């Protein structure tokens, strides 16, 4: 028997279940999400090389025009304070015009890659200083850990893979590269730039593919860490919904309070309609404030007996109407008005009660 108990405890504590929506939400609020830093870097590199491949000629002409103007005109001007300020202003504005698209591209690609992976998530508290981050022991644990070994293997794989790709691009373009030695300077520069950009595009695209594998690995590793045991799920349910025993006690307490209020209101009743042994329904009617008779108490079995005892003690008339008592008990709650279908039967009973008490 003890072995069976131990086995059940083992399986209850084993983390075999997927994380619940509540745990995912709480974890995300703490800023703990999975993402691949390599994927963001690889996408940014690919975007940069693609931009320079498309707009490289335009950038080259702009740079050439700016340098030609600088060496042809600005260097011949008089060396004065105003001329130097003007020169640096022109160079700064020209460089800003060329680099601004690159800055915008970096911002857009960086934001989109983060949104693709984790969505909108901002936690300023993560930027606060924490002393434990400077702990040498924690640093050693991060360095000598399984995750560090995996990161090392990933880095080696990337270096080998990208190295093979770049070597292949250069090898296939070796003839064009060798011929640049006999070509004019601008033609040779154009050839070398084209080879370099093609090499960067292919290498960065390969990095994107590798980073996608890393993205799925990070997701798998995150889901593994997020797993819960059956006991964890039960404890979470108790935390969210409350302990079933406590909830049952609360419901019982609420039921007792409602019963106490009902019994306190019962002396205001005009009549109690009974089954006579199983049901009792107490009705109150005030022609000046009520549009129809109202149920102020009802009960079955023991509660019905208590209602009748209190009614006798307070001189409330008890009328036996079996079908009517069952119907009122089944269809109405405390505080409900008697529906039109029962008006005739209830009116006859109230008229009978009023005649007994000498009311008009």
Short mmCIF file of N, CA, C and O in Angstrom, two decimals, residues 51-117:
data_model
loop_
_atom_site.label_atom_id
_atom_site.label_comp_id
_atom_site.label_asym_id
_atom_site.label_seq_id
_atom_site.Cartn_x
_atom_site.Cartn_y
_atom_site.Cartn_z
N UNK A 51 19.03 45.78 -48.76
CA UNK A 51 18.92 47.22 -49.03
C UNK A 51 20.13 47.73 -49.82
O UNK A 51 19.98 48.45 -50.81
N UNK A 52 21.33 47.34 -49.39
CA UNK A 52 22.53 47.79 -50.09
C UNK A 52 22.62 47.18 -51.50
O UNK A 52 23.16 47.80 -52.41
N UNK A 53 22.08 45.98 -51.65
CA UNK A 53 22.07 45.37 -53.00
C UNK A 53 21.15 46.12 -53.94
O UNK A 53 21.43 46.27 -55.14
N UNK A 54 20.03 46.62 -53.40
CA UNK A 54 19.07 47.35 -54.25
C UNK A 54 19.49 48.80 -54.43
O UNK A 54 19.47 49.33 -55.56
N UNK A 55 19.87 49.45 -53.32
CA UNK A 55 20.16 50.89 -53.36
C UNK A 55 21.65 51.20 -53.35
O UNK A 55 22.04 52.36 -53.19
N UNK A 56 22.48 50.17 -53.53
CA UNK A 56 23.92 50.39 -53.46
C UNK A 56 24.43 51.34 -54.52
O UNK A 56 25.30 52.19 -54.25
N UNK A 57 23.91 51.21 -55.75
CA UNK A 57 24.37 52.08 -56.83
C UNK A 57 24.05 53.54 -56.53
O UNK A 57 24.88 54.44 -56.73
N UNK A 58 22.86 53.78 -56.03
CA UNK A 58 22.46 55.15 -55.69
C UNK A 58 23.33 55.71 -54.57
O UNK A 58 23.79 56.86 -54.62
N UNK A 59 23.57 54.90 -53.54
CA UNK A 59 24.43 55.34 -52.44
C UNK A 59 25.85 55.61 -52.92
O UNK A 59 26.51 56.57 -52.48
N UNK A 60 26.32 54.75 -53.84
CA UNK A 60 27.67 54.96 -54.38
C UNK A 60 27.78 56.28 -55.14
O UNK A 60 28.77 57.01 -55.00
N UNK A 61 26.75 56.59 -55.93
CA UNK A 61 26.77 57.86 -56.67
C UNK A 61 26.71 59.05 -55.72
O UNK A 61 27.41 60.05 -55.91
N UNK A 62 25.88 58.94 -54.68
CA UNK A 62 25.80 60.03 -53.70
C UNK A 62 27.14 60.23 -52.99
O UNK A 62 27.61 61.35 -52.82
N UNK A 63 27.75 59.13 -52.58
CA UNK A 63 29.04 59.22 -51.89
C UNK A 63 30.12 59.76 -52.82
O UNK A 63 30.95 60.60 -52.42
N UNK A 64 30.10 59.28 -54.08
CA UNK A 64 31.08 59.78 -55.04
C UNK A 64 30.92 61.26 -55.32
O UNK A 64 31.91 62.00 -55.41
N UNK A 65 29.66 61.70 -55.47
CA UNK A 65 29.42 63.12 -55.70
C UNK A 65 29.86 63.96 -54.52
O UNK A 65 30.44 65.05 -54.68
N UNK A 66 29.58 63.48 -53.30
CA UNK A 66 29.97 64.24 -52.11
C UNK A 66 31.50 64.32 -51.99
O UNK A 66 32.06 65.39 -51.70
N UNK A 67 32.19 63.21 -52.22
CA UNK A 67 33.65 63.21 -52.12
C UNK A 67 34.28 64.02 -53.25
O UNK A 67 35.29 64.72 -53.05
N UNK A 68 33.69 63.95 -54.47
CA UNK A 68 34.22 64.75 -55.57
C UNK A 68 34.10 66.23 -55.30
O UNK A 68 35.03 67.01 -55.58
N UNK A 69 32.94 66.62 -54.76
CA UNK A 69 32.76 68.03 -54.42
C UNK A 69 33.73 68.45 -53.33
O UNK A 69 34.26 69.56 -53.34
N UNK A 70 33.97 67.54 -52.36
CA UNK A 70 34.87 67.86 -51.25
C UNK A 70 36.31 68.07 -51.75
O UNK A 70 36.96 69.08 -51.44
N UNK A 71 36.80 67.13 -52.56
CA UNK A 71 38.18 67.23 -53.01
C UNK A 71 38.34 68.24 -54.14
O UNK A 71 39.43 68.79 -54.33
N UNK A 72 37.27 68.50 -54.90
CA UNK A 72 37.40 69.42 -56.02
C UNK A 72 37.15 70.87 -55.67
O UNK A 72 37.72 71.77 -56.30
N UNK A 73 36.29 71.11 -54.67
CA UNK A 73 35.90 72.49 -54.37
C UNK A 73 36.25 72.90 -52.94
O UNK A 73 36.95 73.89 -52.73
N UNK A 74 35.76 72.12 -51.96
CA UNK A 74 35.88 72.56 -50.57
C UNK A 74 37.33 72.66 -50.09
O UNK A 74 37.68 73.52 -49.28
N UNK A 75 38.23 71.81 -50.59
CA UNK A 75 39.62 71.87 -50.14
C UNK A 75 40.35 73.11 -50.64
O UNK A 75 41.42 73.46 -50.14
N UNK A 76 39.76 73.75 -51.66
CA UNK A 76 40.41 74.95 -52.22
C UNK A 76 39.93 76.24 -51.57
O UNK A 76 40.44 77.31 -51.88
N UNK A 77 38.92 76.14 -50.68
CA UNK A 77 38.41 77.36 -50.06
C UNK A 77 39.37 77.86 -49.00
O UNK A 77 40.25 77.12 -48.53
N UNK A 78 39.20 79.11 -48.64
CA UNK A 78 40.06 79.72 -47.61
C UNK A 78 39.80 79.07 -46.25
O UNK A 78 38.67 78.72 -45.91
N UNK A 79 40.85 78.90 -45.48
CA UNK A 79 40.75 78.26 -44.16
C UNK A 79 40.32 79.29 -43.12
O UNK A 79 41.14 79.94 -42.49
N UNK A 80 39.00 79.44 -43.00
CA UNK A 80 38.43 80.35 -42.00
C UNK A 80 37.45 79.58 -41.13
O UNK A 80 37.02 78.47 -41.47
N UNK A 81 37.07 80.21 -40.01
CA UNK A 81 36.14 79.55 -39.08
C UNK A 81 34.79 79.30 -39.74
O UNK A 81 34.22 78.22 -39.59
N UNK A 82 34.28 80.27 -40.47
CA UNK A 82 32.98 80.11 -41.13
C UNK A 82 33.03 79.02 -42.19
O UNK A 82 32.09 78.23 -42.34
N UNK A 83 34.13 78.97 -42.96
CA UNK A 83 34.24 77.95 -44.01
C UNK A 83 34.34 76.55 -43.41
O UNK A 83 33.77 75.59 -43.96
N UNK A 84 35.07 76.42 -42.30
CA UNK A 84 35.18 75.10 -41.65
C UNK A 84 33.82 74.64 -41.11
O UNK A 84 33.42 73.48 -41.28
N UNK A 85 33.07 75.55 -40.49
CA UNK A 85 31.73 75.20 -39.99
C UNK A 85 30.81 74.81 -41.15
O UNK A 85 30.04 73.85 -41.05
N UNK A 86 30.90 75.57 -42.25
CA UNK A 86 30.08 75.28 -43.42
C UNK A 86 30.44 73.92 -43.99
O UNK A 86 29.56 73.13 -44.38
N UNK A 87 31.76 73.62 -44.05
CA UNK A 87 32.22 72.34 -44.60
C UNK A 87 31.69 71.16 -43.77
O UNK A 87 31.15 70.19 -44.31
N UNK A 88 31.86 71.24 -42.45
CA UNK A 88 31.41 70.14 -41.59
C UNK A 88 29.88 70.02 -41.58
O UNK A 88 29.34 68.91 -41.45
N UNK A 89 29.18 71.14 -41.71
CA UNK A 89 27.72 71.08 -41.79
C UNK A 89 27.28 70.35 -43.05
O UNK A 89 26.38 69.50 -43.02
N UNK A 90 27.91 70.65 -44.19
CA UNK A 90 27.56 70.00 -45.44
C UNK A 90 27.86 68.50 -45.38
O UNK A 90 27.06 67.67 -45.83
N UNK A 91 29.07 68.17 -44.83
CA UNK A 91 29.42 66.75 -44.72
C UNK A 91 28.46 66.01 -43.78
O UNK A 91 28.05 64.88 -44.07
N UNK A 92 28.08 66.64 -42.69
CA UNK A 92 27.18 65.99 -41.73
C UNK A 92 25.80 65.76 -42.34
O UNK A 92 25.21 64.67 -42.21
N UNK A 93 25.29 66.77 -43.04
CA UNK A 93 23.97 66.64 -43.66
C UNK A 93 24.00 65.59 -44.75
O UNK A 93 23.09 64.76 -44.89
N UNK A 94 25.07 65.58 -45.54
CA UNK A 94 25.19 64.58 -46.61
C UNK A 94 25.26 63.17 -46.07
O UNK A 94 24.60 62.25 -46.59
N UNK A 95 26.05 62.96 -45.02
CA UNK A 95 26.16 61.62 -44.43
C UNK A 95 24.84 61.21 -43.78
O UNK A 95 24.45 60.04 -43.84
N UNK A 96 24.14 62.17 -43.16
CA UNK A 96 22.86 61.86 -42.53
C UNK A 96 21.83 61.43 -43.56
O UNK A 96 21.06 60.48 -43.32
N UNK A 97 21.84 62.09 -44.72
CA UNK A 97 20.89 61.72 -45.79
C UNK A 97 21.16 60.30 -46.27
O UNK A 97 20.22 59.56 -46.60
N UNK A 98 22.44 59.92 -46.33
CA UNK A 98 22.76 58.56 -46.79
C UNK A 98 22.48 57.51 -45.71
O UNK A 98 22.05 56.40 -46.02
N UNK A 99 22.73 57.85 -44.45
CA UNK A 99 22.60 56.87 -43.38
C UNK A 99 21.20 56.82 -42.77
O UNK A 99 20.86 55.84 -42.10
N UNK A 100 20.38 57.86 -42.97
CA UNK A 100 19.04 57.87 -42.37
C UNK A 100 18.20 56.68 -42.80
O UNK A 100 17.55 56.04 -41.96
N UNK A 101 18.17 56.30 -44.10
CA UNK A 101 17.41 55.09 -44.47
C UNK A 101 17.91 53.84 -43.76
O UNK A 101 17.11 52.96 -43.42
N UNK A 102 19.22 53.77 -43.53
CA UNK A 102 19.77 52.60 -42.84
C UNK A 102 19.27 52.57 -41.39
O UNK A 102 18.89 51.52 -40.87
N UNK A 103 19.27 53.74 -40.74
CA UNK A 103 18.79 53.80 -39.35
C UNK A 103 17.31 53.44 -39.26
O UNK A 103 16.88 52.70 -38.37
N UNK A 104 16.51 53.97 -40.21
CA UNK A 104 15.08 53.67 -40.22
C UNK A 104 14.85 52.18 -40.46
O UNK A 104 14.01 51.54 -39.83
N UNK A 105 15.63 51.62 -41.41
CA UNK A 105 15.52 50.19 -41.70
C UNK A 105 15.85 49.36 -40.47
O UNK A 105 15.15 48.39 -40.15
N UNK A 106 16.92 49.73 -39.75
CA UNK A 106 17.30 48.99 -38.54
C UNK A 106 16.20 49.04 -37.49
O UNK A 106 15.88 48.03 -36.86
N UNK A 107 15.59 50.22 -37.32
CA UNK A 107 14.52 50.37 -36.34
C UNK A 107 13.30 49.54 -36.71
O UNK A 107 12.75 48.80 -35.89
N UNK A 108 12.88 49.64 -37.97
CA UNK A 108 11.67 48.92 -38.41
C UNK A 108 11.87 47.41 -38.33
O UNK A 108 11.02 46.68 -37.81
N UNK A 109 13.01 46.93 -38.84
CA UNK A 109 13.27 45.49 -38.83
C UNK A 109 13.38 44.97 -37.40
O UNK A 109 12.86 43.91 -37.07
N UNK A 110 14.06 45.73 -36.54
CA UNK A 110 14.19 45.30 -35.15
C UNK A 110 12.85 45.20 -34.44
O UNK A 110 12.58 44.22 -33.75
N UNK A 111 11.99 46.20 -34.65
CA UNK A 111 10.67 46.19 -34.00
C UNK A 111 9.81 45.06 -34.55
O UNK A 111 9.16 44.33 -33.78
N UNK A 112 9.80 44.90 -35.87
CA UNK A 112 8.96 43.85 -36.47
C UNK A 112 9.42 42.45 -36.07
O UNK A 112 8.58 41.57 -35.83
N UNK A 113 10.73 42.24 -35.99
CA UNK A 113 11.21 40.92 -35.59
C UNK A 113 10.83 40.60 -34.15
O UNK A 113 10.51 39.45 -33.82
N UNK A 114 10.84 41.62 -33.28
CA UNK A 114 10.41 41.39 -31.90
C UNK A 114 8.91 41.15 -31.80
O UNK A 114 8.45 40.29 -31.05
N UNK A 115 8.14 41.92 -32.58
CA UNK A 115 6.69 41.72 -32.59
C UNK A 115 6.34 40.34 -33.11
O UNK A 115 5.39 39.70 -32.63
N UNK A 116 7.08 39.87 -34.12
CA UNK A 116 6.83 38.55 -34.68
C UNK A 116 7.03 37.46 -33.62
O UNK A 116 6.29 36.47 -33.58
N UNK A 117 8.02 37.66 -32.76
CA UNK A 117 8.36 36.61 -31.80
C UNK A 117 7.56 36.69 -30.51
O UNK A 117 7.03 35.68 -30.03
#
